[in-house]
C-alpha cells in the first residue's frame, strides 16, 4: 500500500506540473520551474487523457 501511495503522489505531481505549464499566456506569474522528476516521468505522456468536465443541470 505504501508503494501505491507513493506512485499516486508522483503521478499526481507530474500531472500538476504539466497543468502549470499549460497556463494561458495572459496569466500572472513568470516562468515555471521544471519539476525535478518531469523528464523521467515523461513516459506517462502517451497514456494521459484530458478529461472534460460535464455539468449536469437539475
JSON list of C-alpha atoms in Angstrom, two decimals, residues 1-57:
[
{"chain": "A", "resi": 1, "resn": "UNK", "atom": "CA", "xyz": [0.00, 0.00, 0.00]},
{"chain": "A", "resi": 2, "resn": "UNK", "atom": "CA", "xyz": [2.91, 2.36, 0.68]},
{"chain": "A", "resi": 3, "resn": "UNK", "atom": "CA", "xyz": [4.19, 1.76, -2.84]},
{"chain": "A", "resi": 4, "resn": "UNK", "atom": "CA", "xyz": [0.77, 2.58, -4.32]},
{"chain": "A", "resi": 5, "resn": "UNK", "atom": "CA", "xyz": [0.54, 5.75, -2.25]},
{"chain": "A", "resi": 6, "resn": "UNK", "atom": "CA", "xyz": [3.96, 6.95, -3.38]},
{"chain": "A", "resi": 7, "resn": "UNK", "atom": "CA", "xyz": [3.19, 6.15, -7.02]},
{"chain": "A", "resi": 8, "resn": "UNK", "atom": "CA", "xyz": [-0.06, 8.12, -6.80]},
{"chain": "A", "resi": 9, "resn": "UNK", "atom": "CA", "xyz": [1.80, 11.09, -5.29]},
{"chain": "A", "resi": 10, "resn": "UNK", "atom": "CA", "xyz": [4.40, 11.04, -8.08]},
{"chain": "A", "resi": 11, "resn": "UNK", "atom": "CA", "xyz": [1.79, 10.68, -10.80]},
{"chain": "A", "resi": 12, "resn": "UNK", "atom": "CA", "xyz": [-0.35, 13.50, -9.40]},
{"chain": "A", "resi": 13, "resn": "UNK", "atom": "CA", "xyz": [2.67, 15.79, -9.06]},
{"chain": "A", "resi": 14, "resn": "UNK", "atom": "CA", "xyz": [3.57, 15.09, -12.70]},
{"chain": "A", "resi": 15, "resn": "UNK", "atom": "CA", "xyz": [0.05, 15.95, -13.85]},
{"chain": "A", "resi": 16, "resn": "UNK", "atom": "CA", "xyz": [0.09, 19.17, -11.78]},
{"chain": "A", "resi": 17, "resn": "UNK", "atom": "CA", "xyz": [3.44, 20.21, -13.27]},
{"chain": "A", "resi": 18, "resn": "UNK", "atom": "CA", "xyz": [2.06, 19.70, -16.78]},
{"chain": "A", "resi": 19, "resn": "UNK", "atom": "CA", "xyz": [-1.06, 21.74, -15.97]},
{"chain": "A", "resi": 20, "resn": "UNK", "atom": "CA", "xyz": [1.05, 24.61, -14.64]},
{"chain": "A", "resi": 21, "resn": "UNK", "atom": "CA", "xyz": [2.92, 24.81, -17.94]},
{"chain": "A", "resi": 22, "resn": "UNK", "atom": "CA", "xyz": [-0.38, 24.96, -19.86]},
{"chain": "A", "resi": 23, "resn": "UNK", "atom": "CA", "xyz": [-1.49, 28.19, -18.17]},
{"chain": "A", "resi": 24, "resn": "UNK", "atom": "CA", "xyz": [-2.73, 30.85, -20.60]},
{"chain": "A", "resi": 25, "resn": "UNK", "atom": "CA", "xyz": [-0.12, 33.36, -21.69]},
{"chain": "A", "resi": 26, "resn": "UNK", "atom": "CA", "xyz": [-2.05, 36.23, -20.07]},
{"chain": "A", "resi": 27, "resn": "UNK", "atom": "CA", "xyz": [-1.99, 34.68, -16.61]},
{"chain": "A", "resi": 28, "resn": "UNK", "atom": "CA", "xyz": [0.08, 36.25, -13.87]},
{"chain": "A", "resi": 29, "resn": "UNK", "atom": "CA", "xyz": [3.48, 34.93, -12.99]},
{"chain": "A", "resi": 30, "resn": "UNK", "atom": "CA", "xyz": [6.78, 34.35, -14.71]},
{"chain": "A", "resi": 31, "resn": "UNK", "atom": "CA", "xyz": [8.46, 31.21, -15.90]},
{"chain": "A", "resi": 32, "resn": "UNK", "atom": "CA", "xyz": [7.52, 27.93, -14.27]},
{"chain": "A", "resi": 33, "resn": "UNK", "atom": "CA", "xyz": [10.43, 25.90, -12.92]},
{"chain": "A", "resi": 34, "resn": "UNK", "atom": "CA", "xyz": [10.53, 22.33, -14.20]},
{"chain": "A", "resi": 35, "resn": "UNK", "atom": "CA", "xyz": [9.63, 19.70, -11.60]},
{"chain": "A", "resi": 36, "resn": "UNK", "atom": "CA", "xyz": [12.73, 17.63, -10.83]},
{"chain": "A", "resi": 37, "resn": "UNK", "atom": "CA", "xyz": [11.19, 14.30, -11.98]},
{"chain": "A", "resi": 38, "resn": "UNK", "atom": "CA", "xyz": [9.40, 15.69, -15.03]},
{"chain": "A", "resi": 39, "resn": "UNK", "atom": "CA", "xyz": [11.79, 14.24, -17.59]},
{"chain": "A", "resi": 40, "resn": "UNK", "atom": "CA", "xyz": [11.90, 10.73, -16.14]},
{"chain": "A", "resi": 41, "resn": "UNK", "atom": "CA", "xyz": [8.11, 10.67, -15.73]},
{"chain": "A", "resi": 42, "resn": "UNK", "atom": "CA", "xyz": [7.54, 11.78, -19.33]},
{"chain": "A", "resi": 43, "resn": "UNK", "atom": "CA", "xyz": [6.94, 8.14, -20.31]},
{"chain": "A", "resi": 44, "resn": "UNK", "atom": "CA", "xyz": [3.40, 8.72, -18.99]},
{"chain": "A", "resi": 45, "resn": "UNK", "atom": "CA", "xyz": [2.55, 11.31, -21.64]},
{"chain": "A", "resi": 46, "resn": "UNK", "atom": "CA", "xyz": [1.18, 8.86, -24.26]},
{"chain": "A", "resi": 47, "resn": "UNK", "atom": "CA", "xyz": [-1.09, 7.37, -21.57]},
{"chain": "A", "resi": 48, "resn": "UNK", "atom": "CA", "xyz": [-2.55, 10.62, -20.23]},
{"chain": "A", "resi": 49, "resn": "UNK", "atom": "CA", "xyz": [-6.01, 11.72, -21.29]},
{"chain": "A", "resi": 50, "resn": "UNK", "atom": "CA", "xyz": [-7.64, 15.10, -21.00]},
{"chain": "A", "resi": 51, "resn": "UNK", "atom": "CA", "xyz": [-10.83, 14.76, -19.01]},
{"chain": "A", "resi": 52, "resn": "UNK", "atom": "CA", "xyz": [-13.66, 17.09, -19.86]},
{"chain": "A", "resi": 53, "resn": "UNK", "atom": "CA", "xyz": [-15.92, 18.29, -17.12]},
{"chain": "A", "resi": 54, "resn": "UNK", "atom": "CA", "xyz": [-19.59, 17.56, -17.61]},
{"chain": "A", "resi": 55, "resn": "UNK", "atom": "CA", "xyz": [-22.03, 19.78, -15.79]},
{"chain": "A", "resi": 56, "resn": "UNK", "atom": "CA", "xyz": [-25.43, 18.30, -15.01]},
{"chain": "A", "resi": 57, "resn": "UNK", "atom": "CA", "xyz": [-28.30, 20.74, -14.65]}
]
